[in-house]
Short mmCIF file of C-alpha atoms and ligand atoms in Angstrom, two decimals:
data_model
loop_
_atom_site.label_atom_id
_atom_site.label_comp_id
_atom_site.label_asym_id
_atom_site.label_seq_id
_atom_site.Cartn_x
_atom_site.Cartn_y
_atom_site.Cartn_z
CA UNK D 1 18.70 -14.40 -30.64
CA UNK D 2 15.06 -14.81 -31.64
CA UNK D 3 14.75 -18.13 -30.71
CA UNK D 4 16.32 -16.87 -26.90
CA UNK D 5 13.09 -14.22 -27.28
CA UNK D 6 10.70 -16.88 -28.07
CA UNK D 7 12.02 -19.21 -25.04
CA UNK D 8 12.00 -16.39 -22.51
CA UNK D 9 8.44 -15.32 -23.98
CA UNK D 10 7.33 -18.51 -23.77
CA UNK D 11 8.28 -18.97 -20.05
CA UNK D 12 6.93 -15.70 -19.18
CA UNK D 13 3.63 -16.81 -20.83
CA UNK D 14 3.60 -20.02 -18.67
CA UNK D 15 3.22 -17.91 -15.47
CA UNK D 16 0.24 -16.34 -14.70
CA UNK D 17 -1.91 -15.54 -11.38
CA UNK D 18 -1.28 -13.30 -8.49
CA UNK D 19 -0.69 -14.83 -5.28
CA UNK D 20 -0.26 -13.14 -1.62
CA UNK D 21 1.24 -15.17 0.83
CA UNK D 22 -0.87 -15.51 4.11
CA UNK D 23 1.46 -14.90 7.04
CA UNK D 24 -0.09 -16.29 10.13
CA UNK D 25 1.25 -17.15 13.81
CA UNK D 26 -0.69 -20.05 15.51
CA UNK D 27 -3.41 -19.98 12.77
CA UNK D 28 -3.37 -16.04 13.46
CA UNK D 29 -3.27 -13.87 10.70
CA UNK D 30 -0.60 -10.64 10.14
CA UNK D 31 -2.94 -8.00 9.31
CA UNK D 32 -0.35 -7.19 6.32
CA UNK D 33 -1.78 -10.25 4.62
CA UNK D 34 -5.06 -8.44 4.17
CA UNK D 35 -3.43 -5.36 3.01
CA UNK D 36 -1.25 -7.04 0.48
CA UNK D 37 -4.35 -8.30 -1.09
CA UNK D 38 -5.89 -4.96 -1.65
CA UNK D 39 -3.44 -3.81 -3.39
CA UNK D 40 -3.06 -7.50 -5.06
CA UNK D 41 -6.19 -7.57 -6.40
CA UNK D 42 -5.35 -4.15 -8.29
CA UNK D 43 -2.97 -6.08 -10.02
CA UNK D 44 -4.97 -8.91 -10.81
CA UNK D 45 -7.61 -6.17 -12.07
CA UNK D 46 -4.58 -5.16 -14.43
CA UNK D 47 -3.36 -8.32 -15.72
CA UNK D 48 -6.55 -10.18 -15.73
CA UNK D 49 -6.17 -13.34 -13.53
CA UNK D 50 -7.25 -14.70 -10.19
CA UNK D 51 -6.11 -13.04 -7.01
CA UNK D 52 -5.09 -16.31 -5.48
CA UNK D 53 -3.62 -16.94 -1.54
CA UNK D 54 -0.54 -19.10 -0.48
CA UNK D 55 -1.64 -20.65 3.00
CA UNK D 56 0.42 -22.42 4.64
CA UNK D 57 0.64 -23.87 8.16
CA UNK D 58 -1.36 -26.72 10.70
CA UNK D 59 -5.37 -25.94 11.05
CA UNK D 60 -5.17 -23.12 9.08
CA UNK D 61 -8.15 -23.30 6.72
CA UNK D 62 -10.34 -20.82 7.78
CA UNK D 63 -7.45 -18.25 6.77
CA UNK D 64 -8.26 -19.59 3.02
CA UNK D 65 -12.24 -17.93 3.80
CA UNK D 66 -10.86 -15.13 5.24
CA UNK D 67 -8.64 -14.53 2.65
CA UNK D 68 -11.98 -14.60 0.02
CA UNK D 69 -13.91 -12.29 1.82
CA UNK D 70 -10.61 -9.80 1.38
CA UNK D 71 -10.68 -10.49 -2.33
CA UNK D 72 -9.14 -13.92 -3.24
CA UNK D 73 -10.85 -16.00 -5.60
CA UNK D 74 -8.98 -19.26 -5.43
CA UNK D 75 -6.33 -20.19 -1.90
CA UNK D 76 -3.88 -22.74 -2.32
CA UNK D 77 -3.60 -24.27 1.18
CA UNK D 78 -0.59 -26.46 2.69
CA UNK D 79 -2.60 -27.78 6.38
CA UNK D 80 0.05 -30.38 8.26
CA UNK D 81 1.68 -30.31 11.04
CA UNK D 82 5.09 -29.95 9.86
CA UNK D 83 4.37 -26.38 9.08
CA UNK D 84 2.53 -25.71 12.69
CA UNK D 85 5.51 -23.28 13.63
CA UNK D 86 7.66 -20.71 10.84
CA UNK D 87 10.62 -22.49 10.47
CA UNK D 88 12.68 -21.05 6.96
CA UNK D 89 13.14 -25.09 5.76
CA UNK D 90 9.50 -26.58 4.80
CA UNK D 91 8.15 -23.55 4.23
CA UNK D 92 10.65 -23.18 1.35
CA UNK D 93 10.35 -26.09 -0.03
CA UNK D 94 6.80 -25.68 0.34
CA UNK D 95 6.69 -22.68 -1.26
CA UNK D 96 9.05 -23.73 -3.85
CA UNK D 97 6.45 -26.33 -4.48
CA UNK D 98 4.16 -24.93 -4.93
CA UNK D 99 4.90 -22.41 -7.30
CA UNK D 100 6.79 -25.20 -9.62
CA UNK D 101 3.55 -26.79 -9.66
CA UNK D 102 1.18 -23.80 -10.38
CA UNK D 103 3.19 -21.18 -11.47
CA UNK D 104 2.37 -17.68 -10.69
CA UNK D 105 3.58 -14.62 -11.89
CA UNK D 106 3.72 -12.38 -9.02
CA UNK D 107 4.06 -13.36 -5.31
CA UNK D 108 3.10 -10.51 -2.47
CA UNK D 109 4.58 -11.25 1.17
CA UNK D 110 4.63 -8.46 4.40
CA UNK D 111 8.28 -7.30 5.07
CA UNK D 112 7.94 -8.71 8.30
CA UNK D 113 10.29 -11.00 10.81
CA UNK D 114 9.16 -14.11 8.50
CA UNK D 115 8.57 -12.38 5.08
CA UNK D 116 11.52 -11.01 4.91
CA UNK D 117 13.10 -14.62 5.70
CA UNK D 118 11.26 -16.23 3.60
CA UNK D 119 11.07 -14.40 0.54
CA UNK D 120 14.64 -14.02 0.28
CA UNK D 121 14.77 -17.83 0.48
CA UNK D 122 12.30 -18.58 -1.94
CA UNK D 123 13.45 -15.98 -4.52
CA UNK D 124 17.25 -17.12 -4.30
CA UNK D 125 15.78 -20.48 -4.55
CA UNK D 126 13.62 -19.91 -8.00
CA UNK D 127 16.30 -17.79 -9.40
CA UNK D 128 14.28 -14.84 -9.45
CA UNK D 129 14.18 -11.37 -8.51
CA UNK D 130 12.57 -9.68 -5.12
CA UNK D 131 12.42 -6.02 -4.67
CA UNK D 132 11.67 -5.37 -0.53
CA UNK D 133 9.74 -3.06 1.21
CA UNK D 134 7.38 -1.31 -1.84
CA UNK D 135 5.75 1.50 -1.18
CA UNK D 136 4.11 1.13 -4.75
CA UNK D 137 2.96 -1.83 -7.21
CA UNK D 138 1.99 -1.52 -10.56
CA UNK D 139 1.86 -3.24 -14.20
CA UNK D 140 2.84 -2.77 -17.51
CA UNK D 141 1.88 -2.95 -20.54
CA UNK D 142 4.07 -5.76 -20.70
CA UNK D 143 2.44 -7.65 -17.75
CA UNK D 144 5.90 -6.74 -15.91
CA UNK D 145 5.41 -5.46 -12.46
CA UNK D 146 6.76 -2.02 -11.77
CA UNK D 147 7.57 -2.42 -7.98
CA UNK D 148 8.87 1.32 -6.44
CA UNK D 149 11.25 1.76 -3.11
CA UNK D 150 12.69 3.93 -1.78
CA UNK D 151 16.51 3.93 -2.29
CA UNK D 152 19.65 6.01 -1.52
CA UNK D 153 18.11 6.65 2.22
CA UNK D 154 15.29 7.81 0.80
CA UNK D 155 16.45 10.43 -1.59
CA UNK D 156 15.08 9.02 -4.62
CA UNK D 157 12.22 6.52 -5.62
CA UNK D 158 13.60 3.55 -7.39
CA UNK D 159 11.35 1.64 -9.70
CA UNK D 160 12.81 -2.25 -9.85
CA UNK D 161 11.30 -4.33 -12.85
CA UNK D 162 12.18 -8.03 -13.16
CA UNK D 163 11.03 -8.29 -16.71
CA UNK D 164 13.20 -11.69 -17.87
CA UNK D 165 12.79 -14.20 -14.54
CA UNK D 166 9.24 -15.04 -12.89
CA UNK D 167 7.63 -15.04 -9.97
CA UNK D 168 8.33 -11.67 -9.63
CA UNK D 169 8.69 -10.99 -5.55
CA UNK D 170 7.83 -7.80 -3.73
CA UNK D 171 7.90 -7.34 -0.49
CA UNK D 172 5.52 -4.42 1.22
CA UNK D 173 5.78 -3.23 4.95
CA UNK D 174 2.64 -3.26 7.54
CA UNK D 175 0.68 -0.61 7.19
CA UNK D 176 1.79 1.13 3.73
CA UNK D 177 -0.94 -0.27 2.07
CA UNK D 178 -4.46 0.75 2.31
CA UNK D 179 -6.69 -2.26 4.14
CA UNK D 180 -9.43 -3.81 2.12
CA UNK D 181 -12.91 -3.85 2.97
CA UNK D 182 -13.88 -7.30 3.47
CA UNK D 183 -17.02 -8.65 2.62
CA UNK D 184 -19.28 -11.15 4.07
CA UNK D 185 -20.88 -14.00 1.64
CA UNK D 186 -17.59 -14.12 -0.48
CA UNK D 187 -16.19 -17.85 -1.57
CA UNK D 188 -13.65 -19.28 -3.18
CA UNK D 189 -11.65 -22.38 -4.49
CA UNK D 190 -9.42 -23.86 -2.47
CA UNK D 191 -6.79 -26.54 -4.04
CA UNK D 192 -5.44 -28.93 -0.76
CA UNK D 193 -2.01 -29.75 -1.55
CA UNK D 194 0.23 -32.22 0.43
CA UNK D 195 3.69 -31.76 0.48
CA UNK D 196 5.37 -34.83 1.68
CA UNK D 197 8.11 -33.20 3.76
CA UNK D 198 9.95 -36.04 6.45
CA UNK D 199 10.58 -33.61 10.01
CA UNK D 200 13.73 -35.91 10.86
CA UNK D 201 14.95 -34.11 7.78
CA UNK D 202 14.77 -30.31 9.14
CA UNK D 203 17.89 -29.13 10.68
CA UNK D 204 15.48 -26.44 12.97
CA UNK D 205 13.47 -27.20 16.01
CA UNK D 206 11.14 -25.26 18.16
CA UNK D 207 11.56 -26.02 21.25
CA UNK D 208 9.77 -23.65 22.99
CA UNK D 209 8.18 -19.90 22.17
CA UNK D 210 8.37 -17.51 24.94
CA UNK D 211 6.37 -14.49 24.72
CA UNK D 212 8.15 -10.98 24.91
CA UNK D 213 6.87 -9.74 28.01
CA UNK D 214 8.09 -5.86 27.74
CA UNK D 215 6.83 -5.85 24.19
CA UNK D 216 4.42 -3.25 25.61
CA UNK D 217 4.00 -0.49 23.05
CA UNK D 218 2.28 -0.91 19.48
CA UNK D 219 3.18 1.71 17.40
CA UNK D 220 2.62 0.24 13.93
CA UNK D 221 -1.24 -0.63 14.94
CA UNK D 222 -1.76 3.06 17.26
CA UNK D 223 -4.94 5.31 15.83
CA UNK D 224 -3.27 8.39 17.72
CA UNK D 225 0.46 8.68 17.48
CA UNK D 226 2.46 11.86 19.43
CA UNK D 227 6.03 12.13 18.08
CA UNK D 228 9.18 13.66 19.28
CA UNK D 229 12.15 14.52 17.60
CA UNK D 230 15.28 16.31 18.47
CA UNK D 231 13.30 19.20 19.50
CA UNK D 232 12.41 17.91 22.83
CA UNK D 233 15.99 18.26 24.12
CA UNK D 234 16.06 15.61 26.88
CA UNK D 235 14.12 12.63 27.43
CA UNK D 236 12.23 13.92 30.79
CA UNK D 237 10.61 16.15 28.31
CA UNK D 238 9.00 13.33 26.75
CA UNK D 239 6.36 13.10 29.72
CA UNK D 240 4.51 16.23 27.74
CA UNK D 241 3.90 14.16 24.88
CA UNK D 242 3.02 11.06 27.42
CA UNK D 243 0.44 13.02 28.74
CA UNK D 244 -0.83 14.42 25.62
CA UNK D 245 -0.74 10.68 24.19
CA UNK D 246 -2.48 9.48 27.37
CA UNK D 247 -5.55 12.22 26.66
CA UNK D 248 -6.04 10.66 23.14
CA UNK D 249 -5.54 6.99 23.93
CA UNK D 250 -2.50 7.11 21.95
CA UNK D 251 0.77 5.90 22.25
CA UNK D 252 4.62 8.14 21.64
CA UNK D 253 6.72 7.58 19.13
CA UNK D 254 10.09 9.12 18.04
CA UNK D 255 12.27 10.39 15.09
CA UNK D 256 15.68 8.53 14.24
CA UNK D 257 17.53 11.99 16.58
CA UNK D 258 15.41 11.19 19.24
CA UNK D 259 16.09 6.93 19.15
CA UNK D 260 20.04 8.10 18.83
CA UNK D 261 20.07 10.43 21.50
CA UNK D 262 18.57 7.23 23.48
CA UNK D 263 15.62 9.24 24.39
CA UNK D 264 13.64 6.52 23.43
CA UNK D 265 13.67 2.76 22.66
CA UNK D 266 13.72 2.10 19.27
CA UNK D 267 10.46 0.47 19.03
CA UNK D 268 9.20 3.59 18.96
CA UNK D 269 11.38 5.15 15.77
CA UNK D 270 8.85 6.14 12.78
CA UNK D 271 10.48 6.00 9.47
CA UNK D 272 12.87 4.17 6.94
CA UNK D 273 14.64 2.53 9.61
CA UNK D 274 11.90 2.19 12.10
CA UNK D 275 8.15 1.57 11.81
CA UNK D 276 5.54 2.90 8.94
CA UNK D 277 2.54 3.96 10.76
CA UNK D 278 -0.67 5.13 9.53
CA UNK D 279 -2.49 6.79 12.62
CA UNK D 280 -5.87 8.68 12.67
CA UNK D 281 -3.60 11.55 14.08
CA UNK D 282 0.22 11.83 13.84
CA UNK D 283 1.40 14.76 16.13
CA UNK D 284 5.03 15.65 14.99
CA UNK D 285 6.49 17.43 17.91
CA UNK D 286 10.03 19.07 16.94
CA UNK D 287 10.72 16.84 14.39
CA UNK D 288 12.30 18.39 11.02
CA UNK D 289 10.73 16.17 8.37
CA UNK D 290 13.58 14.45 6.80
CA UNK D 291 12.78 12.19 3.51
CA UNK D 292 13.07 9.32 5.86
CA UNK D 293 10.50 9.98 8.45
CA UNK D 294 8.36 11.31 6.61
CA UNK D 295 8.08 7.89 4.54
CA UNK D 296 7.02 6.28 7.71
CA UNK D 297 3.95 8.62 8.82
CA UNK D 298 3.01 10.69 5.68
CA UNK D 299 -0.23 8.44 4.98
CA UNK D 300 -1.42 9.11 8.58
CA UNK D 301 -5.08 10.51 8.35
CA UNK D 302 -4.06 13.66 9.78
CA UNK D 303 -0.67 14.97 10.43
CA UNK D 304 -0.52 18.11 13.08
CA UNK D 305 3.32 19.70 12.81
CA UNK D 306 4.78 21.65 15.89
CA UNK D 307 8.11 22.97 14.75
CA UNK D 308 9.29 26.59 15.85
CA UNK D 309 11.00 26.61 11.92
CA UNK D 310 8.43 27.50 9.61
CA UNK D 311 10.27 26.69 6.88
CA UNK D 312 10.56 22.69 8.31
CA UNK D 313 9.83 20.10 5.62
CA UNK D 314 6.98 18.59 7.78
CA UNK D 315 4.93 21.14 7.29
CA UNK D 316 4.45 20.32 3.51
CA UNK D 317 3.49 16.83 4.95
CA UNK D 318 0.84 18.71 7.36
CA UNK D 319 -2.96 18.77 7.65
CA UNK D 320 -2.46 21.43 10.73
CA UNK D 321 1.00 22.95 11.17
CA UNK D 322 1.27 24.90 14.55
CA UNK D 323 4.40 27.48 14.24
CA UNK D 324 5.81 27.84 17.32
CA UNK D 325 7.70 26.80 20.72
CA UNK D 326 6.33 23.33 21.64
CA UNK D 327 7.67 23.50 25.32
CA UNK D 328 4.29 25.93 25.32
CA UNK D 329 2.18 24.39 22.76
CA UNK D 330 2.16 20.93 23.64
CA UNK D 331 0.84 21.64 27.35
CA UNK D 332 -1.77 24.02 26.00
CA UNK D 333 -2.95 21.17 23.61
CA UNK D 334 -3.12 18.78 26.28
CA UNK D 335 -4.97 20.97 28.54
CA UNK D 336 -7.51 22.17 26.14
CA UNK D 337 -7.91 18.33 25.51
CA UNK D 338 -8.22 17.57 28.99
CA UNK D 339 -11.46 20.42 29.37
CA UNK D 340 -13.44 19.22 25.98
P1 LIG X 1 16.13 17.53 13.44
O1 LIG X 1 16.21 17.35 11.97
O2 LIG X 1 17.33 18.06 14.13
O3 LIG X 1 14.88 18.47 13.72
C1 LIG X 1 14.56 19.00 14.96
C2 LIG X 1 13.44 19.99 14.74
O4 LIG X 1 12.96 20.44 15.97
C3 LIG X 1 13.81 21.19 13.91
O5 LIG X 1 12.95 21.31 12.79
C4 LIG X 1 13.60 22.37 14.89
O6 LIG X 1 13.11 23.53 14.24
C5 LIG X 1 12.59 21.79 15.84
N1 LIG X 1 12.60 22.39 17.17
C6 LIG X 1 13.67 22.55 17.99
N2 LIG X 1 13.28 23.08 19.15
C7 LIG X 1 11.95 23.30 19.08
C8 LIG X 1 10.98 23.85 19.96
N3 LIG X 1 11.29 24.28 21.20
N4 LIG X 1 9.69 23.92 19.54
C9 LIG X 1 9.34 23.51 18.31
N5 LIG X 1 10.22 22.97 17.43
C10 LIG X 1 11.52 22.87 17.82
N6 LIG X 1 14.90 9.47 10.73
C11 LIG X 1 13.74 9.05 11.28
O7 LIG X 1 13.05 9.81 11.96
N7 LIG X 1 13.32 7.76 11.11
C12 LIG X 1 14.02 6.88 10.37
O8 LIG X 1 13.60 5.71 10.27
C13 LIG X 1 15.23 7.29 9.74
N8 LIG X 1 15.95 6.45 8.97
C14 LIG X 1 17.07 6.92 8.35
C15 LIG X 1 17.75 6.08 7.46
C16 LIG X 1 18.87 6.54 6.78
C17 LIG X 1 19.57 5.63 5.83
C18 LIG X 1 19.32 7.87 7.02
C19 LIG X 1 20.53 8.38 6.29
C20 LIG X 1 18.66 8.68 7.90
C21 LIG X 1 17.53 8.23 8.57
N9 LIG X 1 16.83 9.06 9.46
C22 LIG X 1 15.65 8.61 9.97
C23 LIG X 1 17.39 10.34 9.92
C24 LIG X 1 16.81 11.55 9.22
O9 LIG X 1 17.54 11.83 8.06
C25 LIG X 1 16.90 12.78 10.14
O10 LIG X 1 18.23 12.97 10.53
C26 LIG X 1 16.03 12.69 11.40
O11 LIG X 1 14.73 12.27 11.06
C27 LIG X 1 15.96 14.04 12.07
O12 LIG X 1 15.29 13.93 13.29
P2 LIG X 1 14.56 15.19 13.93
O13 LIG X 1 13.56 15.70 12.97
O14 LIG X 1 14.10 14.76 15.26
O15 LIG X 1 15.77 16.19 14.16
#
């Protein structure tokens, strides 16, 4: 038994570093990338080693400069054109690669489309753990990150620890961390890696990428959000909040009821099962404030909560709560809006 401890203490030992993964689309970076190394360098605070960032893809360098002035100190960088478009096969073995060569002890990717893909690959892969969509990263006194979710729909926070396998994985939605400030003159190392990789060998081609053209409505990146829930009783009703969104420059979104009742499309659902969004202004417009939507909006700047119940849950979540009917409330608001 103690010479299992001293093995598993001695791999543990042998991994060290934090490492976000630098998610980018035609050398375009997600913006989670950024946020993932705010709260990455936190834990590199904690643990004492480099905040370091996994870049792959084809001309992709200046993401590795980008990626200092948000915090990293050293970017490992994968630049060939194999990797030019996401495709789950070289960038697992990439990434696979990679961290047999260097080893790090915690690896940060976005929930997104492609770091939810890949993540899952990679950790199945390395035989390790991966906890998705955190809402909260921390360390132990163990150097064992303590990685929180929410589970059971919601109802409870789970804390996940993977304290015998390394990497550890997490995996953290847009927009539920805080955005680091970046800063100008910052450098860093950056270790050019090859990966010899032969493209006859990948089973996946692109053959074309065509553009969603109705993908009209941003949600996730809005600074003024105004929300409906079951409250609004039909979806013509939703033209009050349109024109109260309009008057802001904001954009409407919806509760889970409100996506059900197929009053809206559901890129426009905040919550668990929908989008996190972190507004200037979240209006909540007869919307209860069940665990799971408010997990999606509560780190909005301000929250302003129209409910008739005074007793709703989303006015704990509230910097202005507004008891009342909002079939009169919401047209006054616009209106006064309209006259400032
Ligand atoms: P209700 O809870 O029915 O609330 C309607 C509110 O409108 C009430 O508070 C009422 O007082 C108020 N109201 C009615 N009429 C008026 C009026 N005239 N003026 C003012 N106020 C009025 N929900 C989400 O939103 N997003 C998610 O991503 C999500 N994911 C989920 C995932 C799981 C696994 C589960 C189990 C549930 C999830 N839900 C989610 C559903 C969630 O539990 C709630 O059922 C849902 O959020 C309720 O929507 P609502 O607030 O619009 O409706």
């Amino acid at each position: 038994e103690d010479a299992e401890e001293a093995a598993l203490a001695t791999m543990l030992a042998a991994y060290r570093g934090v490492w976000v993964f630098v998610e980018q689309t035609e050398g375009e970076p997600a913006k989670v990338s950024w946020e993932l190394m705010g709260v990455g360098a936190q834990l590199a605070k904690s643990l004492g080693v480099e905040l370091c960032a996994m870049v792959i893809g084809e001309n992709v360098e200046h993401l590795c400069h980008e990626a200092f002035a948000y915090g990293a100190t050293k970017a490992y960088l994968l630049d060939q054109k194999v990797f030019h478009f996401y495709r789950t096969e070289p960038y697992l073995d990439a990434c696979c690669y990679l961290i047999a060569k260097y080893k790090p002890e915690i690896i940060l990717m976005g929930a997104t489309g492609m770091g939810r893909d890949l993540a899952g690959a990679v950790a199945t892969r390395v035989k390790t753990g991966l906890t998705a969509d955190c809402t909260g990263l921390d360390v132990d006194d163990k150097r064992n990150l303590r990685q929180t979710r929410p589970a059971f729909g919601g109802n409870i926070m789970a804390t996940i620890m993977c304290d015998k396998f390394r990497p550890q994985m997490a995996t953290v939605r847009p927009h539920v961390m805080q955005m680091p400030e970046k800063t100008g003159d910052a450098t860093g190392e950056i270790i050019q890696e090859r990966f010899e990789i032969d493209e006859a060998s990948i089973l996946t081609k692109v053959l074309e990428i065509i553009k969603d053209k109705k993908a009209g409505v941003d949600i996730a990146g809005a600074e003024f959000i105004v929300s409906g829930g079951r409250g609004m009783m039909a979806p013509e009703n939703f033209t009050m909040l349109q024109e109260l969104a309009d008057e802001l420059g904001g954009v409407v979104g919806a509760s889970r009821s409100a996506v059900d009742a197929g009053w809206m499309p559901h890129d426009r659902q905040v919550g668990q099962t929908g989008k996190t969004v972190r507004p200037k202004i979240y209006i909540a417009c007869g919307i209860s404030g069940a665990i799971q939507h408010l997990v999606g909006m509560q780190d909005s700047d301000v929250v302003i909560a129209i409910n008739r119940d005074k007793e709703a849950p989303i006015f704990q979540v509230a910097t202005y709560g507004i008891v009342g009917d909002l079939f009169q409330i919401v047209p006054a608001l616009t209106q006064c809006i309209r006259e400032l």
